[in-house]
Coordinates of C-alpha atoms in Angstrom, one line a residue:
M1 CA 46.1 -8.9 -3.4
T2 CA 44.6 -11.3 -0.7
A3 CA 40.9 -10.7 -0.2
Q4 CA 39.9 -9.6 3.2
P5 CA 37.3 -11.4 5.3
R6 CA 33.8 -10.2 4.8
R7 CA 32.8 -7.8 7.7
A8 CA 29.3 -8.8 8.8
I9 CA 27.4 -6.1 10.6
R10 CA 23.8 -6.4 11.8
V11 CA 21.7 -3.3 12.3
G12 CA 18.4 -3.8 14.0
L13 CA 16.3 -1.9 16.7
S14 CA 15.6 -3.7 19.9
L15 CA 12.4 -3.3 21.7
A16 CA 14.5 -2.5 24.7
L17 CA 15.2 0.9 23.1
P18 CA 13.7 3.7 25.4
F19 CA 10.4 4.8 24.1
V20 CA 7.5 6.9 25.3
L21 CA 4.1 4.9 25.4
V22 CA 1.9 7.7 24.7
G23 CA -1.6 7.7 26.4
A24 CA -4.3 8.0 23.9
V25 CA -6.3 11.2 24.0
L26 CA -9.4 9.4 22.8
A27 CA -10.2 5.7 22.2
V28 CA -9.2 4.4 18.8
S29 CA -10.0 1.0 17.4
T30 CA -6.9 -1.1 17.4
G31 CA -8.0 -2.6 14.1
P32 CA -7.8 -6.3 12.9
A33 CA -5.5 -7.2 15.8
A34 CA -8.6 -7.3 17.9
A35 CA -9.7 -10.4 15.9
D36 CA -6.6 -12.1 17.4
S37 CA -6.3 -14.4 14.3
T38 CA -4.2 -14.7 11.3
D39 CA -6.3 -17.4 9.9
Y40 CA -7.8 -16.4 6.4
E41 CA -10.9 -18.4 7.3
Q42 CA -11.6 -16.2 10.3
E43 CA -15.1 -14.8 10.8
V44 CA -15.6 -11.0 10.6
D45 CA -18.5 -9.1 12.1
L46 CA -20.2 -7.5 9.1
T47 CA -23.6 -6.8 7.6
F48 CA -24.7 -8.8 4.6
P49 CA -23.9 -6.2 1.7
L50 CA -27.0 -6.8 -0.5
D51 CA -30.5 -5.6 0.0
V52 CA -32.2 -8.7 -1.3
G53 CA -33.9 -11.7 0.4
E54 CA -32.4 -15.1 0.8
D55 CA -34.7 -16.3 -2.2
V56 CA -32.5 -14.2 -4.4
V57 CA -29.0 -14.9 -3.1
S58 CA -27.9 -16.8 0.1
C59 CA -24.5 -18.0 1.3
R60 CA -26.0 -20.4 3.8
A61 CA -28.5 -21.9 1.3
D62 CA -27.1 -24.6 -1.1
N63 CA -25.5 -22.7 -4.0
R64 CA -28.1 -19.9 -4.3
G65 CA -25.9 -17.4 -6.0
C66 CA -23.1 -17.8 -3.5
I67 CA -20.5 -20.6 -3.2
D68 CA -17.3 -20.9 -1.2
D69 CA -14.7 -21.0 -4.0
F70 CA -12.1 -19.0 -2.1
H71 CA -8.6 -19.8 -3.5
Q72 CA -10.0 -21.7 -6.6
G73 CA -7.6 -21.5 -9.5
R74 CA -8.1 -19.0 -12.3
S75 CA -6.5 -18.4 -15.6
G76 CA -2.9 -17.2 -15.7
G77 CA -2.2 -19.0 -12.4
R78 CA -4.1 -16.7 -10.4
H79 CA -6.6 -17.6 -7.5
H80 CA -10.0 -16.3 -6.8
R81 CA -9.8 -14.6 -3.3
A82 CA -13.2 -13.2 -2.9
T83 CA -16.8 -14.3 -2.7
D84 CA -19.1 -13.7 -5.7
L85 CA -22.8 -12.9 -5.0
M86 CA -24.8 -13.4 -8.1
V87 CA -27.7 -10.8 -8.2
P88 CA -29.5 -8.9 -10.9
H89 CA -28.1 -5.6 -12.4
G90 CA -28.9 -2.7 -10.2
T91 CA -29.2 -4.6 -6.9
P92 CA -28.4 -2.2 -4.1
V93 CA -25.0 -2.7 -2.4
H94 CA -24.6 -1.7 1.2
A95 CA -21.5 -1.0 3.4
A96 CA -20.7 -4.3 5.2
V97 CA -19.0 -2.2 8.0
G98 CA -18.6 1.5 8.7
G99 CA -15.6 3.3 7.5
E100 CA -14.2 5.8 4.9
V101 CA -14.3 5.5 1.3
S102 CA -10.6 5.1 0.3
W103 CA -10.7 4.5 -3.4
L104 CA -13.2 4.8 -6.4
T105 CA -12.5 3.9 -10.0
G106 CA -13.8 5.2 -13.1
T107 CA -15.1 8.7 -11.9
D108 CA -13.7 10.1 -15.1
G109 CA -15.8 7.7 -17.1
N110 CA -12.8 5.4 -17.8
P111 CA -12.8 2.5 -15.3
P112 CA -9.9 0.0 -15.4
S113 CA -10.3 -3.5 -16.7
Y114 CA -12.0 -4.8 -13.6
G115 CA -14.6 -2.1 -13.9
Y116 CA -16.2 0.1 -11.3
M117 CA -14.8 -0.7 -7.9
L118 CA -15.2 0.9 -4.4
R119 CA -13.0 0.3 -1.4
I120 CA -13.8 1.2 2.2
R121 CA -11.2 1.4 4.9
G122 CA -13.2 -0.1 7.8
D123 CA -13.3 1.1 11.2
D124 CA -11.9 -2.3 12.1
G125 CA -8.8 -1.6 10.2
R126 CA -9.7 -4.0 7.3
T127 CA -10.3 -2.9 3.7
Y128 CA -13.4 -4.0 1.9
A129 CA -13.6 -4.1 -1.9
Y130 CA -16.8 -4.0 -3.8
I131 CA -16.2 -4.8 -7.5
H132 CA -18.0 -4.9 -10.9
L133 CA -20.5 -2.2 -9.9
G134 CA -22.8 -0.7 -12.4
R135 CA -26.8 -0.8 -12.4
Q136 CA -27.1 -0.5 -16.2
D137 CA -26.9 -3.8 -17.9
G138 CA -25.6 -4.3 -21.4
P139 CA -22.7 -1.8 -21.9
A140 CA -19.2 -3.5 -21.3
Y141 CA -18.5 -1.1 -18.4
G142 CA -21.9 -1.1 -16.9
G143 CA -22.6 2.5 -17.6
A144 CA -21.3 5.7 -16.0
S145 CA -20.1 6.0 -12.6
E146 CA -23.4 7.5 -11.6
A147 CA -24.8 4.2 -12.2
A148 CA -22.2 2.5 -10.2
Y149 CA -22.1 4.5 -6.9
A150 CA -24.8 5.8 -4.7
D151 CA -25.3 9.6 -4.6
G152 CA -22.8 11.3 -2.3
I153 CA -20.3 8.6 -2.4
E154 CA -16.9 9.9 -3.0
Q155 CA -13.3 9.4 -1.9
G156 CA -12.9 10.5 1.7
T157 CA -16.7 10.1 2.3
R158 CA -17.6 8.6 5.8
V159 CA -20.2 5.7 5.4
E160 CA -22.0 3.9 8.1
R161 CA -22.5 0.2 8.4
G162 CA -25.5 -0.9 6.3
E163 CA -25.4 2.4 4.3
L164 CA -26.2 2.3 0.5
I165 CA -23.0 2.7 -1.4
G166 CA -23.7 1.5 -5.0
Y167 CA -25.3 -1.0 -7.4
A168 CA -24.3 -4.4 -8.5
G169 CA -23.6 -5.1 -12.2
S170 CA -21.2 -6.5 -14.6
S171 CA -18.7 -3.7 -15.3
G172 CA -15.1 -4.3 -16.5
N173 CA -14.2 -8.0 -17.3
A174 CA -17.3 -9.6 -15.7
H175 CA -19.6 -11.3 -18.2
P176 CA -22.6 -9.0 -19.2
D177 CA -25.0 -11.9 -18.6
A178 CA -23.5 -12.7 -15.2
P179 CA -24.0 -9.5 -13.0
H180 CA -22.7 -10.0 -9.4
L181 CA -20.9 -8.4 -6.6
H182 CA -17.3 -9.4 -6.3
F183 CA -16.7 -9.0 -2.6
E184 CA -13.1 -8.9 -1.0
I185 CA -11.9 -8.4 2.5
H186 CA -8.2 -7.3 2.9
Q187 CA -6.4 -7.7 6.3
D188 CA -2.8 -7.2 6.8
G189 CA -0.9 -10.1 8.4
V190 CA -3.4 -12.8 7.5
D191 CA -1.8 -16.1 6.6
D192 CA -3.1 -16.1 3.1
P193 CA -0.9 -18.6 1.0
Y194 CA -1.6 -16.5 -2.2
A195 CA -1.0 -13.0 -0.8
G196 CA 2.1 -12.8 -2.9
E197 CA -0.1 -12.5 -6.1
D198 CA -0.7 -8.8 -5.2
G199 CA 1.0 -8.2 -1.9
S200 CA -2.3 -7.9 -0.1
P201 CA -3.4 -10.8 2.2
R202 CA -7.2 -11.6 2.2
I203 CA -9.9 -13.2 4.3
N204 CA -12.3 -15.6 2.9
P205 CA -15.7 -13.5 3.1
Y206 CA -17.7 -16.6 2.9
R207 CA -17.9 -17.6 6.6
S208 CA -18.6 -14.1 7.6
L209 CA -21.4 -13.8 5.1
V210 CA -23.1 -16.9 6.4
A211 CA -22.8 -15.7 10.0
A212 CA -24.4 -12.4 8.9
E213 CA -27.4 -14.3 7.4
E214 CA -27.8 -16.5 10.4
R215 CA -28.2 -13.6 12.8
G216 CA -30.5 -11.7 10.3
D217 CA -27.8 -9.0 9.8
R218 CA -29.0 -7.6 6.6
P219 CA -29.4 -3.9 5.2
G220 CA -32.4 -2.2 6.9
G221 CA -32.2 -4.6 9.9
D222 CA -30.3 -5.0 13.1
T223 CA -26.6 -4.4 12.1
G224 CA -25.3 -5.7 15.3
A225 CA -23.3 -2.5 15.9
S226 CA -23.6 -1.0 19.4
D227 CA -25.4 2.2 20.1
D228 CA -23.0 2.8 23.1
A229 CA -19.9 4.7 21.8
D230 CA -17.9 3.9 24.9
E231 CA -18.4 0.1 24.7
S232 CA -17.9 -0.1 21.0
G233 CA -14.6 1.5 21.0
G234 CA -15.5 5.0 19.7
E235 CA -14.9 8.3 21.4
T236 CA -17.3 9.9 23.8
E237 CA -18.3 13.5 22.9
S238 CA -16.0 15.1 25.5
E239 CA -13.0 13.0 24.3
A240 CA -13.6 13.9 20.7
D241 CA -13.8 17.6 21.7
G242 CA -10.6 17.4 23.5
A243 CA -8.9 15.5 20.7
S244 CA -9.9 18.1 18.1
D245 CA -7.8 20.8 20.0
A246 CA -4.7 18.7 20.0
P247 CA -1.9 19.6 17.4
E248 CA -1.5 17.2 14.5
P249 CA 1.5 17.1 12.0
P250 CA 0.8 18.4 8.4
R251 CA -0.6 15.8 5.9
L252 CA 0.5 15.1 2.5
A253 CA -2.6 13.5 1.1
G254 CA -4.9 13.1 -1.9
R255 CA -8.3 11.5 -2.4
E256 CA -6.5 8.3 -3.2
R257 CA -2.9 6.9 -3.8
I258 CA -2.4 8.6 -7.1
A259 CA -3.4 11.9 -5.8
T260 CA -1.4 11.4 -2.7
A261 CA 1.7 11.1 -4.9
T262 CA 0.9 14.4 -6.7
A263 CA 0.3 16.1 -3.4
I264 CA 3.8 15.1 -2.3
A265 CA 5.2 16.4 -5.5
E266 CA 3.3 19.7 -5.1
E267 CA 4.7 19.9 -1.5
F268 CA 8.5 19.2 -2.3
W269 CA 8.6 20.3 -6.0
P270 CA 6.5 23.5 -5.9
N271 CA 8.3 24.9 -9.1
G272 CA 8.2 21.6 -11.0
A273 CA 11.1 19.4 -12.0
D274 CA 13.1 18.6 -15.1
D275 CA 12.7 14.9 -14.6
V276 CA 9.7 12.8 -13.4
V277 CA 9.7 9.2 -12.6
L278 CA 6.4 7.4 -13.4
A279 CA 5.4 4.0 -12.0
T280 CA 2.3 1.8 -11.9
A281 CA 0.0 2.3 -8.9
R282 CA -0.7 -1.4 -9.1
D283 CA 2.7 -3.0 -8.5
H284 CA 4.7 -1.8 -5.6
V285 CA 8.0 -3.3 -6.8
D286 CA 8.6 -1.1 -9.8
A287 CA 7.6 2.0 -7.7
V288 CA 10.0 1.3 -4.7
A289 CA 12.9 0.4 -7.0
G290 CA 12.4 3.8 -8.5
G291 CA 13.0 5.6 -5.1
P292 CA 16.8 5.8 -5.5
L293 CA 16.4 6.7 -9.2
A294 CA 14.2 9.6 -8.4
A295 CA 16.5 10.7 -5.6
S296 CA 19.5 10.6 -8.2
L297 CA 17.5 12.7 -10.6
D298 CA 15.9 15.0 -7.9
A299 CA 12.7 14.0 -9.5
P300 CA 9.3 13.2 -7.9
L301 CA 7.8 9.8 -8.3
L302 CA 4.2 9.9 -9.8
L303 CA 1.7 7.1 -10.3
T304 CA -0.6 6.0 -13.0
D305 CA -3.2 3.5 -13.7
D306 CA -2.4 0.7 -15.9
D307 CA -4.9 1.8 -18.7
A308 CA -5.2 5.6 -18.3
V309 CA -3.4 8.7 -17.0
P310 CA -5.4 9.8 -14.0
D311 CA -6.4 13.5 -14.0
A312 CA -4.2 14.2 -10.9
T313 CA -1.1 13.0 -12.6
R314 CA -1.9 14.5 -15.9
E315 CA -2.6 17.8 -14.5
W316 CA 0.6 17.9 -12.3
L317 CA 2.6 17.0 -15.6
A318 CA 1.0 19.7 -17.5
D319 CA 1.7 22.4 -14.7
A320 CA 5.2 21.2 -14.0
D321 CA 6.5 21.0 -17.6
P322 CA 9.2 18.4 -17.1
E323 CA 11.7 17.7 -19.9
R324 CA 11.9 14.0 -19.4
I325 CA 9.6 11.2 -18.0
W326 CA 11.1 8.0 -16.9
V327 CA 8.6 5.1 -17.1
L328 CA 9.4 2.2 -14.8
G329 CA 8.5 -1.3 -16.0
G330 CA 7.6 -2.9 -19.3
T331 CA 4.5 -2.5 -21.2
K332 CA 2.6 -4.9 -19.0
A333 CA 3.1 -2.5 -16.1
I334 CA 2.5 0.7 -18.1
N335 CA 1.3 0.3 -21.9
K336 CA 2.6 2.4 -24.6
D337 CA -0.6 4.4 -24.9
V338 CA -0.5 5.4 -21.2
A339 CA 3.2 6.3 -21.4
G340 CA 2.6 8.3 -24.5
R341 CA -0.3 10.3 -23.0
A342 CA 1.7 11.1 -20.0
A343 CA 4.6 12.5 -22.2
A344 CA 2.0 14.4 -24.3
A345 CA 0.6 16.1 -21.1
A346 CA 4.0 17.6 -20.5
D347 CA 5.4 17.7 -24.0
A348 CA 8.3 15.7 -22.5
S349 CA 10.6 13.0 -23.9
L350 CA 10.1 9.5 -22.8
E351 CA 12.5 6.9 -21.4
R352 CA 11.4 3.4 -20.3
L353 CA 13.3 1.3 -17.8
G354 CA 11.8 -2.2 -17.9
G355 CA 13.0 -5.8 -18.0
A356 CA 11.4 -9.2 -18.4
D357 CA 10.4 -9.2 -14.7
R358 CA 10.9 -7.1 -11.5
Y359 CA 14.4 -8.3 -11.0
E360 CA 15.5 -7.2 -14.5
T361 CA 13.6 -3.9 -14.2
A362 CA 15.5 -3.2 -10.9
E363 CA 18.8 -4.1 -12.7
E364 CA 18.2 -1.5 -15.4
I365 CA 17.1 1.1 -12.8
A366 CA 20.4 0.3 -10.8
A367 CA 22.5 0.8 -13.8
L368 CA 21.1 4.4 -14.3
V369 CA 21.5 5.2 -10.5
G370 CA 25.2 4.1 -10.8
D371 CA 28.0 3.2 -8.5
A372 CA 28.9 6.5 -7.1
A373 CA 27.7 5.4 -3.6
D374 CA 29.9 2.3 -3.6
E375 CA 26.9 0.7 -2.0
I376 CA 23.8 -1.2 -2.9
V377 CA 20.5 -2.1 -1.0
V378 CA 18.9 -5.5 -1.5
A379 CA 15.4 -6.6 -0.6
P380 CA 13.1 -9.5 -1.2
G381 CA 11.2 -9.3 -4.5
H382 CA 8.8 -12.1 -3.7
P383 CA 7.8 -13.8 -0.5
A384 CA 8.9 -17.2 0.4
P385 CA 6.1 -19.9 -0.1
G386 CA 3.5 -19.3 2.4
G387 CA 5.3 -16.3 3.6
D388 CA 4.2 -12.7 4.5
P389 CA 4.1 -9.9 1.9
V390 CA 7.4 -8.4 1.2
W391 CA 6.5 -4.9 0.2
P392 CA 7.2 -3.4 3.6
A393 CA 10.9 -4.5 3.3
A394 CA 11.0 -3.3 -0.4
L395 CA 9.5 0.0 0.7
A396 CA 11.9 0.4 3.6
A397 CA 14.9 -0.5 1.3
G398 CA 13.8 1.9 -1.4
A399 CA 13.6 4.8 1.0
L400 CA 17.0 3.8 2.5
G401 CA 18.7 3.7 -0.9
A402 CA 17.2 7.0 -1.8
S403 CA 18.5 8.6 1.4
G404 CA 21.7 10.7 1.9
D405 CA 23.7 12.8 -0.5
V406 CA 24.5 9.7 -2.9
P407 CA 21.6 7.4 -3.7
A408 CA 22.3 3.7 -3.5
P409 CA 20.7 1.4 -6.1
L410 CA 17.9 -1.1 -4.9
L411 CA 18.2 -4.6 -6.2
L412 CA 15.8 -7.5 -5.5
T413 CA 16.4 -11.1 -4.4
R414 CA 14.4 -14.1 -4.1
H415 CA 14.3 -15.5 -0.4
D416 CA 16.9 -18.2 -1.0
E417 CA 19.0 -17.2 -4.0
L418 CA 20.1 -14.2 -6.0
P419 CA 18.5 -14.0 -9.5
W420 CA 20.8 -13.7 -12.4
A421 CA 19.7 -10.2 -13.0
T422 CA 20.8 -9.2 -9.5
I423 CA 24.0 -11.1 -9.9
R424 CA 24.8 -9.2 -13.1
A425 CA 24.0 -5.9 -11.5
V426 CA 26.3 -6.6 -8.4
T427 CA 29.0 -7.6 -10.8
S428 CA 28.6 -4.5 -12.8
L429 CA 28.3 -2.0 -9.9
D430 CA 31.0 -3.8 -7.7
P431 CA 29.9 -2.3 -4.4
G432 CA 31.9 -2.2 -1.3
T433 CA 29.0 -2.4 0.9
V434 CA 25.7 -4.5 0.6
R435 CA 22.8 -3.7 2.9
L436 CA 20.3 -6.5 3.1
V437 CA 16.9 -5.3 4.2
A438 CA 14.3 -7.9 5.4
E439 CA 12.4 -9.0 8.3
D440 CA 14.0 -11.7 10.5
D441 CA 14.6 -15.1 8.9
V442 CA 13.0 -14.1 5.5
L443 CA 16.3 -14.3 3.6
T444 CA 18.3 -17.5 3.8
S445 CA 22.1 -17.5 4.5
A446 CA 22.6 -18.5 0.8
V447 CA 21.7 -15.0 -0.2
A448 CA 24.4 -13.3 1.9
G449 CA 26.8 -16.1 0.8
R450 CA 26.6 -15.1 -2.8
F451 CA 28.5 -11.9 -2.2
R452 CA 32.3 -11.7 -2.4
D453 CA 34.1 -12.0 0.9
D454 CA 35.7 -8.5 0.7
R455 CA 32.3 -6.9 0.6
E456 CA 30.7 -5.5 3.8
I457 CA 27.5 -7.1 4.5
I458 CA 25.1 -5.1 6.7
D459 CA 21.8 -6.7 7.7
V460 CA 19.1 -4.2 8.3
A461 CA 16.6 -6.3 10.0
G462 CA 13.4 -6.4 12.4
G463 CA 11.0 -8.9 13.7
D464 CA 8.1 -7.2 12.0
R465 CA 7.5 -4.4 9.4
Y466 CA 7.4 -1.6 11.8
T467 CA 10.7 -2.6 13.6
L468 CA 12.3 -3.2 10.2
G469 CA 11.2 0.1 9.0
A470 CA 12.6 2.0 12.1
S471 CA 16.0 0.0 11.6
A472 CA 16.0 1.2 7.9
A473 CA 15.2 4.8 8.9
E474 CA 18.0 4.6 11.6
A475 CA 20.3 3.2 8.9
A476 CA 19.5 6.2 6.7
G477 CA 21.3 8.4 9.3
A478 CA 24.6 6.5 8.5
R479 CA 24.0 7.3 4.9
G480 CA 23.8 11.0 5.7
A481 CA 19.9 11.6 5.9
G482 CA 18.8 14.5 8.0
A483 CA 16.4 14.6 11.0
G484 CA 13.1 15.2 9.1
L485 CA 10.6 12.4 9.1
L486 CA 7.7 11.3 6.8
A487 CA 5.4 8.6 8.4
A488 CA 3.3 6.4 6.3
T489 CA 0.9 3.6 7.0
G490 CA 2.4 0.1 7.3
A491 CA -0.9 -1.5 6.8
D492 CA -1.3 -0.8 3.2
V493 CA 1.4 -0.1 0.6
P494 CA 0.0 2.8 -1.7
D495 CA 0.4 5.9 0.2
A496 CA 4.1 5.4 0.8
F497 CA 5.0 4.7 -2.8
A498 CA 6.2 8.2 -3.5
A499 CA 7.4 9.0 0.0
G500 CA 10.8 7.7 -0.3
A501 CA 11.9 10.0 -3.1
A502 CA 10.3 12.9 -1.2
A503 CA 12.2 12.0 2.1
A504 CA 15.3 12.3 0.1
R505 CA 14.4 15.7 -1.4
A506 CA 13.4 16.9 2.2
D507 CA 16.7 15.5 3.7
A508 CA 14.4 13.3 5.9
R509 CA 13.6 9.7 6.4
L510 CA 10.7 7.5 6.0
V511 CA 9.1 5.3 8.7
L512 CA 6.1 3.0 8.7
V513 CA 3.5 3.4 11.3
P514 CA 0.3 1.5 12.4
P515 CA -2.8 3.0 11.0
A516 CA -4.7 3.6 14.3
D517 CA -2.5 3.0 17.3
L518 CA 1.2 3.7 17.6
G519 CA 1.4 1.7 20.7
E520 CA 1.3 -1.4 18.4
A521 CA 4.9 -0.4 17.2
P522 CA 7.0 0.5 20.3
A523 CA 10.2 0.2 18.1
V524 CA 8.8 3.2 15.9
T525 CA 8.0 5.3 19.1
G526 CA 11.4 4.6 20.4
F527 CA 13.1 5.6 17.2
V528 CA 11.1 8.9 16.8
G529 CA 11.8 9.8 20.4
T530 CA 15.5 9.3 19.8
L531 CA 15.6 11.0 16.5
A532 CA 13.5 14.1 17.7
P533 CA 12.7 14.9 14.1
T534 CA 12.9 18.6 13.2
E535 CA 10.1 18.3 10.7
L536 CA 7.4 15.7 10.6
W537 CA 4.7 15.0 7.9
L538 CA 2.0 12.4 7.7
V539 CA 1.6 10.7 4.3
G540 CA -2.0 9.9 3.3
G541 CA -5.5 10.8 4.5
T542 CA -7.3 9.9 7.8
S543 CA -8.5 6.6 6.3
A544 CA -4.8 5.6 6.0
L545 CA -3.5 7.2 9.3
A546 CA -5.8 8.1 12.0
P547 CA -5.3 11.7 13.6
E548 CA -4.4 10.1 16.8
V549 CA -1.3 8.6 15.2
G550 CA 0.0 12.0 14.3
R551 CA -0.6 13.2 17.9
E552 CA 1.1 10.3 19.4
L553 CA 4.2 10.9 17.0
L554 CA 4.3 14.5 18.2
Q555 CA 4.0 13.4 21.9
S556 CA 6.9 10.9 21.5
I557 CA 9.2 13.7 20.6
D558 CA 8.4 15.7 23.8

């Protein structure tokens, strides 16, 4: 039989779509966009995070416990993407900016390999990480969490600029004789050439630390923050009062990403489930590829640390009593001990789906999802050299594959060629339709050209992550998804890990939104206004999605 020409269709939202530009009820910081820079060497307004004099540590002094070694090579092909401040054990650590504590490690006494770490989602929209905390020297992990974090510091806690948050040390894989604060600044959209190592672009903190020293901005001194709420971008008392009365969609949130996944499971699988999909919280690719699998099994997707089963996950497994746990990824992603402990918590059997790399893992998962949909979804698995992170595309693709009555497998590709694992999967599944999900110009024409001419190729595209996410959510309607909607932050990957499977369970769709101001994503506003969702949930706490975003989503429906 003569092969028919390939039918090429492009699906993408145009910014010309009608949308409601919602007037903010209160002033909300627009986040790092205000910096008007994507340079990883940009300067950030912050307070020097250590309460010691320049005689102890100084970045502007010549090599006094602080050097500019950002992007310096490390073992295993990694790069140092932080500034290390060498100080004695127990040196007080203070918040460089105000914000909300979004993540703490080791509160159960078992910190991961990098030790006690605290993350703060800053009021400026950036994320600040303080690593290797612990004021007791000697023990490999720097003592208990009480020795790492200041009193009252918990996930969800509001901290002010210059406030005491913890103590420097040598916890985790830091050398016990070299205590220091490993200080990171994460900003989405920064042109960090090594962002592909973990999917999170970072700013070099060194210049900002030098600037803080030069203006004398240290803990206990002048932080440089304005006392005038109106001028600094905060709400006035009357605005805050009015905002508190405005309705907000329900939230699916825990104290951190792992607890958020269990909160989602509790909401949509209140009576438990026969199957559970388990992915690492540290690598987005395994998790998003598992979205269609979870949908095909009618299973929640839960998360675990790489070296321990967190309390939230273990408790949900014990209560839900599943029969099978499907572990995504090889033993480097989730080791045998962690997988075994998860299975023991539920007295469940264990199945592992993992290949030599993310492409082979996606191939194994796709084989289990099967070919019933006669369709596959393909997304980039790695960014192009110097390119932006690809997790937003993978996340949107996973949710798209999970949508509708018959889930479609998610496969991964390099930006310029199909890996052999993906080629094998396509040959085996033999789909009639291929949906390529990526931001504009990320995938070269060579990728689409590798598919047979009789397959229908549909490009699901957008000029940025929010437009792409809205395009994928619109495409989910063509796959049979309902009019419900889950909204997750597009600034950071974790909270949306488990949302794709939940959207399928709720006959809903998943869309990515800005963390603080919906006006930054008119394509999303237009899509939501057109969809007029019958139900709406926010995924993640207020540090991930500001309350105003939920209110703006509701207003865009009116």
